[in-house]
Coordinates of N, CA and C and ligand atoms in Angstrom, one line a residue:
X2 N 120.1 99.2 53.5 CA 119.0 100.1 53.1 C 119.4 101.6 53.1
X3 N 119.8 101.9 54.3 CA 120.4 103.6 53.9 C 121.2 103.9 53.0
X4 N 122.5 103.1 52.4 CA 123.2 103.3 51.5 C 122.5 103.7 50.1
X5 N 121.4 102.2 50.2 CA 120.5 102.8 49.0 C 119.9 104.0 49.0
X6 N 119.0 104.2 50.4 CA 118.3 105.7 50.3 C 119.3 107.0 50.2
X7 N 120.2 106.7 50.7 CA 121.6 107.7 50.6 C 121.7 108.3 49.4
X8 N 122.0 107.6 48.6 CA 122.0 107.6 46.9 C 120.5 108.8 46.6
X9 N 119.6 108.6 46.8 CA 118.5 109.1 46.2 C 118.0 110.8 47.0
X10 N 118.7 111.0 48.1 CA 118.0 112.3 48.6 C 120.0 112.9 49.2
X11 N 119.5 114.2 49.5 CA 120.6 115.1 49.9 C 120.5 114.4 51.5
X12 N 121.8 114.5 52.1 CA 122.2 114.2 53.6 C 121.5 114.5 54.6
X13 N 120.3 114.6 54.7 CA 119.8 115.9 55.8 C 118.7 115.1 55.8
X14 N 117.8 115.0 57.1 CA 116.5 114.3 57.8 C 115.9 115.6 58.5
X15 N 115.1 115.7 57.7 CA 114.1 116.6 58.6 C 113.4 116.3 59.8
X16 N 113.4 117.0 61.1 CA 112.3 116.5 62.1 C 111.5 117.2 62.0
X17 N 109.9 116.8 61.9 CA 109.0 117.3 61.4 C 108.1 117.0 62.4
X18 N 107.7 118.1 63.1 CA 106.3 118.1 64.1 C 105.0 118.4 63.2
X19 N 104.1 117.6 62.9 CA 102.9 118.2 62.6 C 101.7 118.6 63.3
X20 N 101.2 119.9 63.1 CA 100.6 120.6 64.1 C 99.7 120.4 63.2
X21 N 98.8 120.3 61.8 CA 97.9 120.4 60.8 C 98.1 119.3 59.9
X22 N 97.5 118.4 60.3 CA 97.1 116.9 59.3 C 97.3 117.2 57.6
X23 N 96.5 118.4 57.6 CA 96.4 118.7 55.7 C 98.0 119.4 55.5
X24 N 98.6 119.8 56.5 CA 99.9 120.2 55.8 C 100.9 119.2 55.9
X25 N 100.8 117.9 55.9 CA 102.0 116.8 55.5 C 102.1 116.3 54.6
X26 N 101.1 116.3 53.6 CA 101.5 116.4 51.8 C 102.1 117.4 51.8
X27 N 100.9 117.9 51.3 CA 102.3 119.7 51.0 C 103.4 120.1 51.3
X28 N 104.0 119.7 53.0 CA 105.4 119.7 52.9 C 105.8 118.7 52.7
X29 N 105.7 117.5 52.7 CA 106.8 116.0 52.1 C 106.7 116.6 50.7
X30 N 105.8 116.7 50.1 CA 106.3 117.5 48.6 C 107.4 118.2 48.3
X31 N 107.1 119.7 48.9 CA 108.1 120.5 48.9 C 109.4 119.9 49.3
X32 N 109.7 119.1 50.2 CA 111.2 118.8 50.4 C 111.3 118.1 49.2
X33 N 110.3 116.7 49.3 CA 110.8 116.0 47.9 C 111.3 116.8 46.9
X34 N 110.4 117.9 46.5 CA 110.9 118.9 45.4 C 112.2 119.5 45.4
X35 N 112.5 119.7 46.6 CA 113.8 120.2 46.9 C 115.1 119.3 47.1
X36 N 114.5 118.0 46.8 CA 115.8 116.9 47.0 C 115.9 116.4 48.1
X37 N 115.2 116.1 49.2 CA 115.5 115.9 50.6 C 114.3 114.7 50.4
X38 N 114.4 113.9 51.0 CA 113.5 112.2 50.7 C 113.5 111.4 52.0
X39 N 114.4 111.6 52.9 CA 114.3 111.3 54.5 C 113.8 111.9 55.0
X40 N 112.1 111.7 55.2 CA 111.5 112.6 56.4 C 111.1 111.8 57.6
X41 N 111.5 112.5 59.0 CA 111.5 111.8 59.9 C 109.9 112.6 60.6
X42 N 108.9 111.8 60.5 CA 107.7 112.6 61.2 C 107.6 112.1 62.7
X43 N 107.6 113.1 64.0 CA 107.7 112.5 65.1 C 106.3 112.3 65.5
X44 N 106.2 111.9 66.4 CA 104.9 111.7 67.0 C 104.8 112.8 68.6
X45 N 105.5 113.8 68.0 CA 105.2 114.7 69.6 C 103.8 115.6 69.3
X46 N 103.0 114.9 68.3 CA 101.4 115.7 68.2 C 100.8 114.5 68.2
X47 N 99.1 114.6 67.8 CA 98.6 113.4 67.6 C 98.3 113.3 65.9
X48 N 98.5 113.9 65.5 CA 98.8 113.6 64.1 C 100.0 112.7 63.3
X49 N 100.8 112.5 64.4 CA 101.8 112.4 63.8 C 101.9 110.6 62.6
X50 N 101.4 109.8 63.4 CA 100.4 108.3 62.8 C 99.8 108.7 61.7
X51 N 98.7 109.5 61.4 CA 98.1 109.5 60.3 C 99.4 110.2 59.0
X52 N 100.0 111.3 59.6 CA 100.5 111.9 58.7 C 101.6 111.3 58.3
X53 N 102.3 110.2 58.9 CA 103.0 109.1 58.0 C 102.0 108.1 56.8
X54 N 100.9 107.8 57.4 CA 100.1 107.3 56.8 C 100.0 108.3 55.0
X55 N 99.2 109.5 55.2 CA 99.4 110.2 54.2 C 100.5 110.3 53.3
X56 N 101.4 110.4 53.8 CA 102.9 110.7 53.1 C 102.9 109.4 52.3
X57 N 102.8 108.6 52.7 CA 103.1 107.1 52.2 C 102.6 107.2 51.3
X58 N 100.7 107.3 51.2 CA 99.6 107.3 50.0 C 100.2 108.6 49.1
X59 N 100.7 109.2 49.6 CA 100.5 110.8 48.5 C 101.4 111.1 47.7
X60 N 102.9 110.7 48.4 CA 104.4 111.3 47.8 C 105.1 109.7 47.9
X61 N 105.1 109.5 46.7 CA 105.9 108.3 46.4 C 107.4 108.2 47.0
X62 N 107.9 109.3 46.7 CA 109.1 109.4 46.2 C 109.7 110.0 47.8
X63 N 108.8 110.2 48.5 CA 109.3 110.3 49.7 C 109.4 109.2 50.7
X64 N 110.8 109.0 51.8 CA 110.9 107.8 52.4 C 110.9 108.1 54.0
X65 N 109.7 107.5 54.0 CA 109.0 108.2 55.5 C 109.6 107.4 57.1
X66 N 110.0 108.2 57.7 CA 110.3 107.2 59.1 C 109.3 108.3 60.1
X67 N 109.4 107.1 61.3 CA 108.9 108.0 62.6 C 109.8 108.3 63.5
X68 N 109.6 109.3 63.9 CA 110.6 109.9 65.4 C 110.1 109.7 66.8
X69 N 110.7 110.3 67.5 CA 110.1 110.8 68.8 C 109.3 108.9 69.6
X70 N 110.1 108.1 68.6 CA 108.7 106.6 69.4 C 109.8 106.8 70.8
X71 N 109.2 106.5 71.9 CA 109.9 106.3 73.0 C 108.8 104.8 74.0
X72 N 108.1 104.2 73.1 CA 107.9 102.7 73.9 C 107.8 101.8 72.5
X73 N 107.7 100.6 73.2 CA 107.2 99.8 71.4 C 105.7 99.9 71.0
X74 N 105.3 100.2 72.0 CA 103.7 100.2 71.3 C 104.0 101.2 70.4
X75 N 104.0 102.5 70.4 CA 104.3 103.3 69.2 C 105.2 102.4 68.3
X76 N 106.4 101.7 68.4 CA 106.9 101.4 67.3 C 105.9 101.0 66.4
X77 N 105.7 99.6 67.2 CA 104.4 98.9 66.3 C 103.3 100.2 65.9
X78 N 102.8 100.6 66.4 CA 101.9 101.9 65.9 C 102.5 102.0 64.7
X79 N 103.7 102.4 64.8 CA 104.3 103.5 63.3 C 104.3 101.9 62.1
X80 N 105.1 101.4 62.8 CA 104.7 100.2 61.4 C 103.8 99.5 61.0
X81 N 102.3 99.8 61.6 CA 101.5 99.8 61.0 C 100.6 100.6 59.5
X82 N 101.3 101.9 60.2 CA 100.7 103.0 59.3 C 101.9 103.1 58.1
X83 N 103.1 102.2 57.9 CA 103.9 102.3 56.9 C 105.1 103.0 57.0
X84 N 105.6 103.5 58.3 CA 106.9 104.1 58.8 C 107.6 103.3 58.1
X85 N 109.2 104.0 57.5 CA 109.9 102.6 56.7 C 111.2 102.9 57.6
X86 N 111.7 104.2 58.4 CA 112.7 103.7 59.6 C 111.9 104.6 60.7
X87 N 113.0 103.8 61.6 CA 112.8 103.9 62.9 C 113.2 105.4 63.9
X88 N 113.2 106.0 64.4 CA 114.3 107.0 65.5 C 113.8 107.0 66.6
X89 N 114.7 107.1 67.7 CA 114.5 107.2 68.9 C 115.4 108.1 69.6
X90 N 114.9 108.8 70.7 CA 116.0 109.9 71.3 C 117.0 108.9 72.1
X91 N 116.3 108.2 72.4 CA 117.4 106.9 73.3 C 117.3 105.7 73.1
X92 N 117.5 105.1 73.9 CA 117.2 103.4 73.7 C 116.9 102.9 75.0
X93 N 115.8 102.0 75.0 CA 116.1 101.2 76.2 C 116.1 99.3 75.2
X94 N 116.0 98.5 76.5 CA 116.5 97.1 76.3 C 114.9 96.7 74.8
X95 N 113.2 97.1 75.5 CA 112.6 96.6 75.0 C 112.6 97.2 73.7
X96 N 112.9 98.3 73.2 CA 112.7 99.2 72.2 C 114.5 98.5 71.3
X97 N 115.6 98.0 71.8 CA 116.0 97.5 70.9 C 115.9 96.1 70.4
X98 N 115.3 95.5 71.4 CA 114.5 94.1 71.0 C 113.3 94.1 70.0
X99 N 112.5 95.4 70.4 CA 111.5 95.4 69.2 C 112.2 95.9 67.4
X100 N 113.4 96.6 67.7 CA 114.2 96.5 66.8 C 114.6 95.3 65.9
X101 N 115.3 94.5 67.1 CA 115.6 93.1 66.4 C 115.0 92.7 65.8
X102 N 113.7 92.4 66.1 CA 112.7 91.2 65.9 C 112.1 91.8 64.6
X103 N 112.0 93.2 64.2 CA 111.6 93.8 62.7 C 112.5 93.9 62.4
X104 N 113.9 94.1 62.6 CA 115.0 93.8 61.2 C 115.6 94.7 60.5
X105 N 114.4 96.3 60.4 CA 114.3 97.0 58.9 C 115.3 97.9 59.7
X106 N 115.5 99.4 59.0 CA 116.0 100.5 59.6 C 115.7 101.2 61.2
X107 N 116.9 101.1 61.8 CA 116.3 101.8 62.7 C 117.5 102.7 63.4
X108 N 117.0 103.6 64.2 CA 118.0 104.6 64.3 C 118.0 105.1 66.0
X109 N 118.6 103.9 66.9 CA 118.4 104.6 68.5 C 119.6 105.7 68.4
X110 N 119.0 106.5 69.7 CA 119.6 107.8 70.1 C 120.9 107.5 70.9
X111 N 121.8 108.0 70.8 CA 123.3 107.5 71.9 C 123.4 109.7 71.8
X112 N 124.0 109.1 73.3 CA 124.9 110.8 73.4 C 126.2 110.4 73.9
X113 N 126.4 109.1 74.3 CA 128.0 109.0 75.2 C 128.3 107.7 74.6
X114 N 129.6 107.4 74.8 CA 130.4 105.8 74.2 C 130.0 104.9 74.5
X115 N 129.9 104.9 76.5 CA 129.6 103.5 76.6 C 127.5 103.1 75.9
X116 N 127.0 104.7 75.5 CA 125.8 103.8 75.2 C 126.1 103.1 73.1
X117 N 126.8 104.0 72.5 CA 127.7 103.4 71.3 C 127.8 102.0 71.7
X118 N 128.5 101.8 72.5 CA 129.0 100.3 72.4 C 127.7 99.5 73.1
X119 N 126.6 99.5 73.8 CA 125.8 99.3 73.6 C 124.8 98.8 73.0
X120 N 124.6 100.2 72.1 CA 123.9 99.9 70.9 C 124.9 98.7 70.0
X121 N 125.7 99.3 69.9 CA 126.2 98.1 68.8 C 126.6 96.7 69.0
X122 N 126.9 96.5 70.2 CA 126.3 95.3 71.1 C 125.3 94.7 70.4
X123 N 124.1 95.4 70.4 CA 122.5 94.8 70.1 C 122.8 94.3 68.5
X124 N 123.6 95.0 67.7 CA 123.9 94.8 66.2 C 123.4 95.8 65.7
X125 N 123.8 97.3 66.0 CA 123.2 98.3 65.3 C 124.5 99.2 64.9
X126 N 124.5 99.8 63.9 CA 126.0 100.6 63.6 C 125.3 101.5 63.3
X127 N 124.6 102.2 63.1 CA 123.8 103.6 62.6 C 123.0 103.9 64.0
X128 N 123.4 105.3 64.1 CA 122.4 105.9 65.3 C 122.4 107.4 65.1
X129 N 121.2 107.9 65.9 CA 121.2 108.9 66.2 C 121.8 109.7 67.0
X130 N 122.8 110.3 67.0 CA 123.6 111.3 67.9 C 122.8 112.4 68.5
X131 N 122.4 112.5 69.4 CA 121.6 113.8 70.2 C 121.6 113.2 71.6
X132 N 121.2 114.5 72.3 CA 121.3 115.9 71.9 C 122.6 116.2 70.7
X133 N 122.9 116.7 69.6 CA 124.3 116.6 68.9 C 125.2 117.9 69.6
X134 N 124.2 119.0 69.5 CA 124.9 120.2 70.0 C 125.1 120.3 71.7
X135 N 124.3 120.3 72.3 CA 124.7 119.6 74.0 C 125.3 118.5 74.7
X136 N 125.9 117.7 73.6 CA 126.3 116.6 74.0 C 128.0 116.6 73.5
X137 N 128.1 117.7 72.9 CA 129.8 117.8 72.6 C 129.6 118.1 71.0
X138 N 128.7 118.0 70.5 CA 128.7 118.4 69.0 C 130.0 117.6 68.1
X139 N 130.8 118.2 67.1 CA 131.3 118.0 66.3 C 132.6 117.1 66.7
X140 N 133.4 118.3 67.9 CA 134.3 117.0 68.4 C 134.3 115.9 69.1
X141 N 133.1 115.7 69.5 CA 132.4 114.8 70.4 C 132.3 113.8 69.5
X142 N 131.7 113.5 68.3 CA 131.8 112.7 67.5 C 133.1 112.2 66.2
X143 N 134.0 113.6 66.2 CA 135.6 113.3 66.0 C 136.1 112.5 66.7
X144 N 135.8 112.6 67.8 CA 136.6 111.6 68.9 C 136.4 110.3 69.2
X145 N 134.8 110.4 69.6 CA 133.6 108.9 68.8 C 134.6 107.4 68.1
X146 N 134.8 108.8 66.8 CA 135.7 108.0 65.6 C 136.6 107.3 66.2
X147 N 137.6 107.5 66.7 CA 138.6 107.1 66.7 C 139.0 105.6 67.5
X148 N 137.7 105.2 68.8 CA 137.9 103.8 68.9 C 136.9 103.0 68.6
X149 N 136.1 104.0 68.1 CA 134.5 103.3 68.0 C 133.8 103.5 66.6
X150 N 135.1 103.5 65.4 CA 135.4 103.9 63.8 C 134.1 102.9 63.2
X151 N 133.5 102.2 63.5 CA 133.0 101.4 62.7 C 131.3 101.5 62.6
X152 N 131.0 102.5 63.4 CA 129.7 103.5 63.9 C 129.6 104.4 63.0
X153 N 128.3 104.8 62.4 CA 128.4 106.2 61.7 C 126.8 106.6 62.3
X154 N 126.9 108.2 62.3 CA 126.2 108.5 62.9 C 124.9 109.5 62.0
X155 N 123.9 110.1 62.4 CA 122.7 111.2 62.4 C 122.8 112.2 63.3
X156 N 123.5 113.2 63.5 CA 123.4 113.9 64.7 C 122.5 114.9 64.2
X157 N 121.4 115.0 65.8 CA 120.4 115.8 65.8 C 119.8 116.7 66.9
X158 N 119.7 117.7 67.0 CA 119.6 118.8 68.6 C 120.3 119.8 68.2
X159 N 120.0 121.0 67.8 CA 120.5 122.0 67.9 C 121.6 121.8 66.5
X160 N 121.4 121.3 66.1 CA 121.8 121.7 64.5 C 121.2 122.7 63.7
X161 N 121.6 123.5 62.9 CA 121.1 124.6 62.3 C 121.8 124.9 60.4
X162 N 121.1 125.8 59.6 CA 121.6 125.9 58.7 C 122.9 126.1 58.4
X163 N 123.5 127.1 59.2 CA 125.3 127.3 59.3 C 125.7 126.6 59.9
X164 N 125.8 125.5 60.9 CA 126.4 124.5 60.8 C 126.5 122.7 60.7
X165 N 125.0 122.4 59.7 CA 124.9 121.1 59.1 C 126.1 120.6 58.6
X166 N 127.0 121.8 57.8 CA 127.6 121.5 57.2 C 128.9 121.0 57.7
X167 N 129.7 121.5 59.0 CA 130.5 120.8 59.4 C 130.8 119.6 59.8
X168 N 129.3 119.0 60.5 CA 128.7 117.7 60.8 C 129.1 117.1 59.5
X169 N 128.7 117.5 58.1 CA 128.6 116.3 57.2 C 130.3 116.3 56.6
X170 N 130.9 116.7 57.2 CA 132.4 116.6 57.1 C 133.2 115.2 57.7
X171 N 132.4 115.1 58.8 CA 133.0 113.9 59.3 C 133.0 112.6 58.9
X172 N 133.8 111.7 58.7 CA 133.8 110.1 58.3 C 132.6 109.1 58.6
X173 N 132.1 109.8 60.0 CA 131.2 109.1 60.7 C 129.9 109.6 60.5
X174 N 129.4 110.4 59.7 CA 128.4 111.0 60.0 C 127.9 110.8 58.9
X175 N 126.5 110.1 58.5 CA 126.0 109.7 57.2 C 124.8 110.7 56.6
X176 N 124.4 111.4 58.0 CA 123.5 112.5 57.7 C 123.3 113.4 58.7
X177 N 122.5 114.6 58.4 CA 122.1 115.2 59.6 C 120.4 116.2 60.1
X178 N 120.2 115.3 61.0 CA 119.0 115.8 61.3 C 118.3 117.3 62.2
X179 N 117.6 117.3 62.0 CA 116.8 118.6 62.4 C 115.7 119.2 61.9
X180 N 115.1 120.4 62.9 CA 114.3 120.7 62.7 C 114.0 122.3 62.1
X181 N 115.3 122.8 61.5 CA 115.9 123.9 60.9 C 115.1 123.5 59.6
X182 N 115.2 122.5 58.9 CA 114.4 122.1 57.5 C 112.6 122.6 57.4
X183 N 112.2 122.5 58.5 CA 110.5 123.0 58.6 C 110.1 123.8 59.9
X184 N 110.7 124.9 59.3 CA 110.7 126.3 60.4 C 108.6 126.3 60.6
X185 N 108.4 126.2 62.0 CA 107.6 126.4 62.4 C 107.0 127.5 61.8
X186 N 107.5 128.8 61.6 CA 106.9 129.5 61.0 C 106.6 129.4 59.5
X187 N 107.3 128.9 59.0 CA 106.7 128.6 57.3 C 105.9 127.5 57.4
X188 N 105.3 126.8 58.7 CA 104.8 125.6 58.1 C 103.3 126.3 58.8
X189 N 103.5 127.2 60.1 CA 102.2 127.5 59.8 C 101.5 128.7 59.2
X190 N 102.5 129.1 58.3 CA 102.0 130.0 57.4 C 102.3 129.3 55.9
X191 N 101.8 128.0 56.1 CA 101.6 126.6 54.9 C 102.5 127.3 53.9
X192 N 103.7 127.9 53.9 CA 105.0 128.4 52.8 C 105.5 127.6 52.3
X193 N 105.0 126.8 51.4 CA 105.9 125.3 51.0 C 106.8 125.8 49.9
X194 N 106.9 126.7 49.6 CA 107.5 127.4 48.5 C 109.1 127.2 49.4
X195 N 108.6 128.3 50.5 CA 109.7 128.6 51.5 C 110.2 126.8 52.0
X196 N 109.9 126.2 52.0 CA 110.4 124.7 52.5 C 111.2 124.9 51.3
X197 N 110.5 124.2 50.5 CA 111.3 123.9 49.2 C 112.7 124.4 49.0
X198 N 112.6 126.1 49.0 CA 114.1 126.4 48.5 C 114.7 126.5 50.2
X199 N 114.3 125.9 51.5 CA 115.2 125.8 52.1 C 115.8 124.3 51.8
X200 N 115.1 123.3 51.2 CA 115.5 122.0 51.0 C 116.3 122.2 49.5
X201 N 116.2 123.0 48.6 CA 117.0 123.6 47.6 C 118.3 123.6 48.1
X202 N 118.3 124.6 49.3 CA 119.5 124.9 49.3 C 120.6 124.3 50.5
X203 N 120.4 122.9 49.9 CA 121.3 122.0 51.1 C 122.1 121.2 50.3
X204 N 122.9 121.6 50.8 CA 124.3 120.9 49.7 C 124.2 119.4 49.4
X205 N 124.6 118.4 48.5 CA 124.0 117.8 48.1 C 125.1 116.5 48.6
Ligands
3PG309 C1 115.1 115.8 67.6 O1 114.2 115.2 68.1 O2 115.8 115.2 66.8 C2 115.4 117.1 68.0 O3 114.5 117.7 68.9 C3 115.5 118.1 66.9 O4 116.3 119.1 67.4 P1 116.3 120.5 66.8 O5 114.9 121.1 66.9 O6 117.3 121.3 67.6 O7 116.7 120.5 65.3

């Protein structure tokens, strides 16, 4: 499934807190407008449920996941309202079992090897890398590569516009997440203009 979605939007997942229910059309738009089609909406508000919900009904062309689930009741929550992948800052045993048993995209959090091998234990080869920047950043995941090649990763935490781009240099790194894409202050000064040509201008 990512391969496919891969194809259709620029590298980059937005983490998106929504503080205002009516502004998650308007920004899934703006990114979509800008080329960006992985939006990761977390659930660290209480909006965060509906506003996957919206996204779904409003912006076709956008491919909505949830963040921030840290039990399965949220999972299930989010795949109710039409989440199409999964993220988590970490993993535990019940949360990759609730993985299994839905099948679809999902994306646990690793910061160190032995939880890599772990995770892919369970049958997962895509994860979220974070913290990315406090956890060793770039060579932390060079290194990753080398016994544990068959892993590709999301790194997210402290990523920023000047250096997404090194991250997406790596073999192992299929995208990169953050929250640099919906600067708190353009979202509550509803600037979707301003989204847009920050989603404009991410290398493709
Ligand atoms: C996440 O949940 O992925 C991170 O908190 C996002 O980190 P950032 O705000 O440093 O981009």
């Amino acid at each position: 499934m990512w391969d496919l979605w891969l194809q259709r939007t620029k590298p980059v997942v937005p983490v998106i807190v929504i503080n205002d229910l009516d502004d998650a059309v308007p920004m899934a738009q703006a990114l979509v407008d800008g080329g960006v089609h992985l939006l990761e909406v977390t659930l660290r508000t209480e909006h965060g449920l509906e506003a996957i919900r919206d996204i779904r009904a409003n912006v076709p062309e956008a491919i909505v996941g949830v963040g921030t689930v840290t039990s399965t009741q949220q999972f299930h929550d989010a795949l109710k309202v039409g989440a199409e992948f999964v993220v988590t800052p970490g993993f535990t045993a019940s949360l990759l079992q609730c993985a299994q048993e839905w099948g679809g995209p999902f994306l646990p959090g690793v910061a160190t090897t032995s939880e890599v091998m772990q995770v892919r234990e369970a049958g997962f080869s895509r994860m979220k890398f974070f913290p990315a920047a406090a956890a060793g950043g770039r060579d932390m995941l060079r290194s990753i590569g080398g016994p544990l090649g068959d892993v590709s990763f999301c790194p997210t935490g402290g990523i920023g516009a000047e250096t997404y781009g090194d991250y997406l240099e790596l073999n192992n790194v299929f995208a990169v997440g953050g929250s640099w894409l919906t600067p708190e202050k353009l979202m509550s000064a509803r600037n979707w203009q301003g989204i847009k040509d920050i989603a404009d201008a991410v290398r493709s």
